[in-house]
CSV table of C-alpha atoms in Angstrom, one decimal:
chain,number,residue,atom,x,y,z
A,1,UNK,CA,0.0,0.0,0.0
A,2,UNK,CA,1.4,3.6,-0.8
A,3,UNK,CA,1.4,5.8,2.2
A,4,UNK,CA,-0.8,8.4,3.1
A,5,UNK,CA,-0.8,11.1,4.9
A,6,UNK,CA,-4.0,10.1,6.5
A,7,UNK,CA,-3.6,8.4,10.3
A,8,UNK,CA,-5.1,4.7,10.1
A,9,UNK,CA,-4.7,1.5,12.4
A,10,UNK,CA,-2.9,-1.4,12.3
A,11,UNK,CA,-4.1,-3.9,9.2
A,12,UNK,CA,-5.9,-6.3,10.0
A,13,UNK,CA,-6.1,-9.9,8.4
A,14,UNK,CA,-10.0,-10.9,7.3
A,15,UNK,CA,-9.3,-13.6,5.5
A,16,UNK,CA,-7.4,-15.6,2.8
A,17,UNK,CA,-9.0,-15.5,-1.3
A,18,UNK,CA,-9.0,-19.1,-1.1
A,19,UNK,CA,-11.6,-19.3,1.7
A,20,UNK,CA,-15.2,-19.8,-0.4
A,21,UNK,CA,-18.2,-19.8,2.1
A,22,UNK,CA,-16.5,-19.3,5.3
A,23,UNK,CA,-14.8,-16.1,3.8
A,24,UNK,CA,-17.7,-13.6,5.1
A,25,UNK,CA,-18.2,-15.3,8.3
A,26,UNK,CA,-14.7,-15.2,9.2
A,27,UNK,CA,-14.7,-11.1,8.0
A,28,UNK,CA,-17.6,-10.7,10.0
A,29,UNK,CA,-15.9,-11.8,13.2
A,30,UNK,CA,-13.2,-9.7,12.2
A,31,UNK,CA,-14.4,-6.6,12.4
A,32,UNK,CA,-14.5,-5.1,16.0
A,33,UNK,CA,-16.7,-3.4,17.8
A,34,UNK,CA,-17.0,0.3,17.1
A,35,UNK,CA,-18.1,3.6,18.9
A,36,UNK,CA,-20.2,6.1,17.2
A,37,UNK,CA,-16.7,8.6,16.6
A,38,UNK,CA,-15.4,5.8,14.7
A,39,UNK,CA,-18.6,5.0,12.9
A,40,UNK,CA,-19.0,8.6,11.9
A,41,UNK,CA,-14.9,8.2,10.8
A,42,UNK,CA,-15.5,5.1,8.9
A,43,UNK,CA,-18.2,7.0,7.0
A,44,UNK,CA,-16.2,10.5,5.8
A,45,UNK,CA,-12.7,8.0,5.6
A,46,UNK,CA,-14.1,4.3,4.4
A,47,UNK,CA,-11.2,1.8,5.4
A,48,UNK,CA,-8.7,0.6,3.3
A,49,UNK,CA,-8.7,-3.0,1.7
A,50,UNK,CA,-5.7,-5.2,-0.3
A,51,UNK,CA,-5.0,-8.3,-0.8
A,52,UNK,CA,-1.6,-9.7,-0.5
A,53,UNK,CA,0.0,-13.0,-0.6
A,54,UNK,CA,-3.7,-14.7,-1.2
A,55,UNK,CA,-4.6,-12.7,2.2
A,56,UNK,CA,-7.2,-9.9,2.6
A,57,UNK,CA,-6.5,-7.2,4.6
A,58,UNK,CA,-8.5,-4.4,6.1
A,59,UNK,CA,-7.4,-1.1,7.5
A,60,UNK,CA,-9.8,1.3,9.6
A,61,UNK,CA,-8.5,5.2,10.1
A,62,UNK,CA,-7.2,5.7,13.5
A,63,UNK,CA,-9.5,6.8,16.0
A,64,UNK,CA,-6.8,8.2,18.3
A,65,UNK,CA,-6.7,12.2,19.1
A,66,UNK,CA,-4.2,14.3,17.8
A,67,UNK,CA,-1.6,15.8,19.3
A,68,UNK,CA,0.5,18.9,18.3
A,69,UNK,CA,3.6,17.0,17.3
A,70,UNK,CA,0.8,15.3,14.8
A,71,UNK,CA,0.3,18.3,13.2
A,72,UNK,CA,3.6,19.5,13.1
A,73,UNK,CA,4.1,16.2,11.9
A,74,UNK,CA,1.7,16.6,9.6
A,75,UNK,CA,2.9,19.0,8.1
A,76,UNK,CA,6.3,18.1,7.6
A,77,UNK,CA,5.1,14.7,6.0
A,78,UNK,CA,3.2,16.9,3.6
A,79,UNK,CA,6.5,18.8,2.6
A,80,UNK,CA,8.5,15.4,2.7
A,81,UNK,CA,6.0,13.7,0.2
A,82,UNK,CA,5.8,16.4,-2.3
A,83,UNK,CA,9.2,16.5,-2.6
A,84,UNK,CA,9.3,13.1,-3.2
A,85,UNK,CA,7.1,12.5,-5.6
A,86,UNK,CA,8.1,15.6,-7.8
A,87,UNK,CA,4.7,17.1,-7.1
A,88,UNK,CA,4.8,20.8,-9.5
A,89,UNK,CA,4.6,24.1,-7.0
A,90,UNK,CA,2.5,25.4,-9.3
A,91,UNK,CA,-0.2,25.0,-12.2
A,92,UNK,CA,-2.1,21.9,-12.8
A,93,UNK,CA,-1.0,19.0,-10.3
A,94,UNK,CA,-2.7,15.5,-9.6
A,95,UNK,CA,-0.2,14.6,-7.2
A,96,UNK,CA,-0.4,18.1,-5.6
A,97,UNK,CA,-3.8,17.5,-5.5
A,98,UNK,CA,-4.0,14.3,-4.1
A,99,UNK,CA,-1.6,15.0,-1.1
A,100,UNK,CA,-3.0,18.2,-0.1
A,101,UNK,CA,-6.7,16.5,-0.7
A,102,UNK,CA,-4.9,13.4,1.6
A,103,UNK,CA,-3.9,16.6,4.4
A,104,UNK,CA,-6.9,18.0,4.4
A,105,UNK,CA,-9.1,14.2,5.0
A,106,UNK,CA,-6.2,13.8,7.9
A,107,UNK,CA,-7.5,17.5,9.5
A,108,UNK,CA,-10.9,15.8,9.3
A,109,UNK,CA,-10.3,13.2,11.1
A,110,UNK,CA,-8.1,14.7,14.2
A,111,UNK,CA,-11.6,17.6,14.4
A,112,UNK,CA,-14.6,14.9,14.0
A,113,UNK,CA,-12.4,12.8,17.2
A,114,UNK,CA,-13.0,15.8,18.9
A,115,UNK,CA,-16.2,17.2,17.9
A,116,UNK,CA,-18.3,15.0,15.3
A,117,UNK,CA,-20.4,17.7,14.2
A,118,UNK,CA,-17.6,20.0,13.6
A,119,UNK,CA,-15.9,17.0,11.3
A,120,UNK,CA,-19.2,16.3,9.3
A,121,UNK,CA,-18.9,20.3,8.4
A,122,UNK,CA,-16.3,19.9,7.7
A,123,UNK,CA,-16.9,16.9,5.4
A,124,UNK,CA,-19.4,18.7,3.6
A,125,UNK,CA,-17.0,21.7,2.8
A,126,UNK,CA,-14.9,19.3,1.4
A,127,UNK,CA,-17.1,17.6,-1.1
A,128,UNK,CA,-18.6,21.1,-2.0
A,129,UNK,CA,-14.9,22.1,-3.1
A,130,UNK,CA,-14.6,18.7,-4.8
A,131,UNK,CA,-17.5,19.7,-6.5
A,132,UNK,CA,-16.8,22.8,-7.6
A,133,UNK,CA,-13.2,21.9,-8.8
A,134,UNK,CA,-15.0,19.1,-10.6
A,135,UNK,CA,-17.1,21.4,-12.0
A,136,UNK,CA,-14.0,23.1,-13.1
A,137,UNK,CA,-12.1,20.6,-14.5
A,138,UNK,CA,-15.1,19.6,-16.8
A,139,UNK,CA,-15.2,23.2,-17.9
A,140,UNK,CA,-11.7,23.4,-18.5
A,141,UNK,CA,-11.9,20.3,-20.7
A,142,UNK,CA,-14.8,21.7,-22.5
A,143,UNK,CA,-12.7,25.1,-23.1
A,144,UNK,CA,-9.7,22.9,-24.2
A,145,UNK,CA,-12.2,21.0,-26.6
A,146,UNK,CA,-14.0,23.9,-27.9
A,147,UNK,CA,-10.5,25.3,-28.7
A,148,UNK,CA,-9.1,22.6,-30.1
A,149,UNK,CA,-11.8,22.3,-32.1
A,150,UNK,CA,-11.4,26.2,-33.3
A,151,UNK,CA,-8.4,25.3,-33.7
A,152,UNK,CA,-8.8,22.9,-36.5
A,153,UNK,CA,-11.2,24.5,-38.1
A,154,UNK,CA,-9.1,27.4,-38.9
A,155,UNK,CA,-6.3,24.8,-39.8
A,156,UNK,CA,-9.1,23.7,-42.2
A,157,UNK,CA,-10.1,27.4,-43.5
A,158,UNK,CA,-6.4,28.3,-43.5
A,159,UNK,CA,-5.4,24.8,-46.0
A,160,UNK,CA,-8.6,25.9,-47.7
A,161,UNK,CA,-7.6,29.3,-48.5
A,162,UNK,CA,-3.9,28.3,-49.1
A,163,UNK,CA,-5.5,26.1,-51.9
A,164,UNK,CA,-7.8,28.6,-52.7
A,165,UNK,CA,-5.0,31.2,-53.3
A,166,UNK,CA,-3.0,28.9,-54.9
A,167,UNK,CA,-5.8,27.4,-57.4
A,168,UNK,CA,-6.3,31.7,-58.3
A,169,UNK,CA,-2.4,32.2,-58.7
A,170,UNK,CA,-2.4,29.0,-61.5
A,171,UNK,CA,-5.5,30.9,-63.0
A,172,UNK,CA,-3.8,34.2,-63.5
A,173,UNK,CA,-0.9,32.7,-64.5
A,174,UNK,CA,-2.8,30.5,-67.3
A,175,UNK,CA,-4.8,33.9,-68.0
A,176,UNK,CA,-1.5,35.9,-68.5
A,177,UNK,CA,-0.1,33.4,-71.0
A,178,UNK,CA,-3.3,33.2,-72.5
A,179,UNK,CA,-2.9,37.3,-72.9
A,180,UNK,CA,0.5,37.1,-73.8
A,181,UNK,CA,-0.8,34.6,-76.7
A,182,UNK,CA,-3.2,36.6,-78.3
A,183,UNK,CA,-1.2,39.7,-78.1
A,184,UNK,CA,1.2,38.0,-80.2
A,185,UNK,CA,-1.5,37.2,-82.4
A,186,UNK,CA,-2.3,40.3,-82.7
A,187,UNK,CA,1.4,41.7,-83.6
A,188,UNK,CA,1.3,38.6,-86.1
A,189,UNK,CA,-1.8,39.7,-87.6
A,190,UNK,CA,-1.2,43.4,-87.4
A,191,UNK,CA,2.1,42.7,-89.5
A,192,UNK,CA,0.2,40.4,-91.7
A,193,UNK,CA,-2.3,43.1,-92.7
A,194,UNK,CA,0.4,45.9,-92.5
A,195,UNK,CA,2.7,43.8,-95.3
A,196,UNK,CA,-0.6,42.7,-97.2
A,197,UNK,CA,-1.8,46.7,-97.0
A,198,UNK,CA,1.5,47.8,-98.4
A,199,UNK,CA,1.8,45.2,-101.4
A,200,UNK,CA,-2.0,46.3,-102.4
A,201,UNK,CA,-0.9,50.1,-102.2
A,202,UNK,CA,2.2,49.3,-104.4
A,203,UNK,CA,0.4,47.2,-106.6
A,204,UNK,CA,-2.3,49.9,-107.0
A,205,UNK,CA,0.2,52.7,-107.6
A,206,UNK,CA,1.8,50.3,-110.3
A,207,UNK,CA,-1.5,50.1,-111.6
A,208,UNK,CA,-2.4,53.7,-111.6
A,209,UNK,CA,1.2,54.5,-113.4
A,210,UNK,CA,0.3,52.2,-115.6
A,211,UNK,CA,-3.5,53.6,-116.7
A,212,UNK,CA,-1.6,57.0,-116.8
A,213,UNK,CA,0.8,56.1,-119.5
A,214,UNK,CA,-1.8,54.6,-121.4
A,215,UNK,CA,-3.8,57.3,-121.2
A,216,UNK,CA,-0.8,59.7,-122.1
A,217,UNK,CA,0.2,57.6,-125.3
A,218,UNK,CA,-3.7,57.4,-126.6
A,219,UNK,CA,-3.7,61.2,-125.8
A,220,UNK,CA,-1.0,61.9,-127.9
A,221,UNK,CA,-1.9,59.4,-130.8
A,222,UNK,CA,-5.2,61.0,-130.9
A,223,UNK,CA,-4.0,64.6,-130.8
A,224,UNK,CA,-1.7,63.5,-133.2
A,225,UNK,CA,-4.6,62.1,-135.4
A,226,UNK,CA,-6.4,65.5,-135.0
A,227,UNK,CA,-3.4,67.4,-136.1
A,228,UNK,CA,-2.5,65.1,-139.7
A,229,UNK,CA,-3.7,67.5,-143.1
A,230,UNK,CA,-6.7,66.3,-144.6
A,231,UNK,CA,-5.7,64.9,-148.3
């Protein structure tokens, strides 16, 4: 059994695992009498039961008053344990937790010897802060949860928006080359219609130069014509 810091009796044997019927009877006989303190005691600090070595054992808190050297003791136990066991000063601490809860069920004890009412208050603050701390701790979880679960939903809108972003930049890109393309289809064109413009121009002028000598050559055969003596 790990120790606590809680004052109980001697063990005491009740019986072996192998016993079959017998096995209550002889855990009945066991058990001895008990005053009211020590009923009230059983019922804030229920005894502690093991088995070992095929044996069951059984061990009530102590019923014996407390002196000042117990709770000087006490306390130096306290300080001696959470050392020990690496118990964290501060923050979040099970171990912390479950020595000072052990401390407190040990202060209990020494007040309900010496005034049961005063213990069964005292019993009732207790579970009232267990309570509340339980209380707590589930909201704490749910805080943790809801925050996790923000979390990785803003993971999820984050990748979202990364692929988002992403799928635009590949868009743009795809819409610049298609740009780029055309505009060199334009140029193309453009320089296909500038050549093809020229060549018509030149082949008009040719053309024209062309109609214009003809026309000077019948102009001057038919002035010619117009000047030859009549026979």
């Amino acid at each position: 059994m790990q120790p606590s810091l809680v004052k109980y009796n001697t063990p005491i044997l009740i019986s072996t695992t192998g016993a079959s019927k017998g096995k209550k009877d002889k855990k009945k006989d066991a058990q001895p009498a008990m005053s009211q303190t020590e009923d009230i005691l059983n019922s804030i600090l229920p005894p502690r039961e093991w088995t070992q070595e095929d044996q069951l054992w059984v061990q009530y808190v102590s019923s014996t008053p407390a002196t000042r050297a117990d709770v000087v003791n006490l306390q130096e136990d306290l300080d001696k344990f959470l050392q020990q066991r690496q118990a964290r000063e501060t923050g979040i601490c099970p171990i912390r937790e479950e020595l000072y809860s052990q401390c407190f069920d040990e202060l209990i004890r020494q007040v309900t010897i010496i005034c049961a009412e005063r213990g069964l208050l005292l019993l009732r603050v207790r579970d009232e802060i267990r309570m509340t701390i339980c209380a707590y701790q589930s909201l704490y979880e749910s805080s943790i949860a809801f925050g996790m679960r923000k979390a990785l939903q803003a993971e999820q809108r984050r990748n979202q928006h990364n692929k988002k972003m992403k799928d635009l930049h590949m868009a743009n890109r795809k819409l610049r080359d298609e740009v780029e393309e055309l505009e060199s289809k334009i140029a193309q064109v453009e320089k296909t219609e500038a050549e093809r413009r020229e060549q018509e121009e030149r082949k008009h002028k040719e053309e024209v130069e062309m109609l214009r000598k003809m026309n000077a050559q019948r102009k001057e055969q038919l002035e010619a014509m117009l000047q030859a003596p009549k026979k």
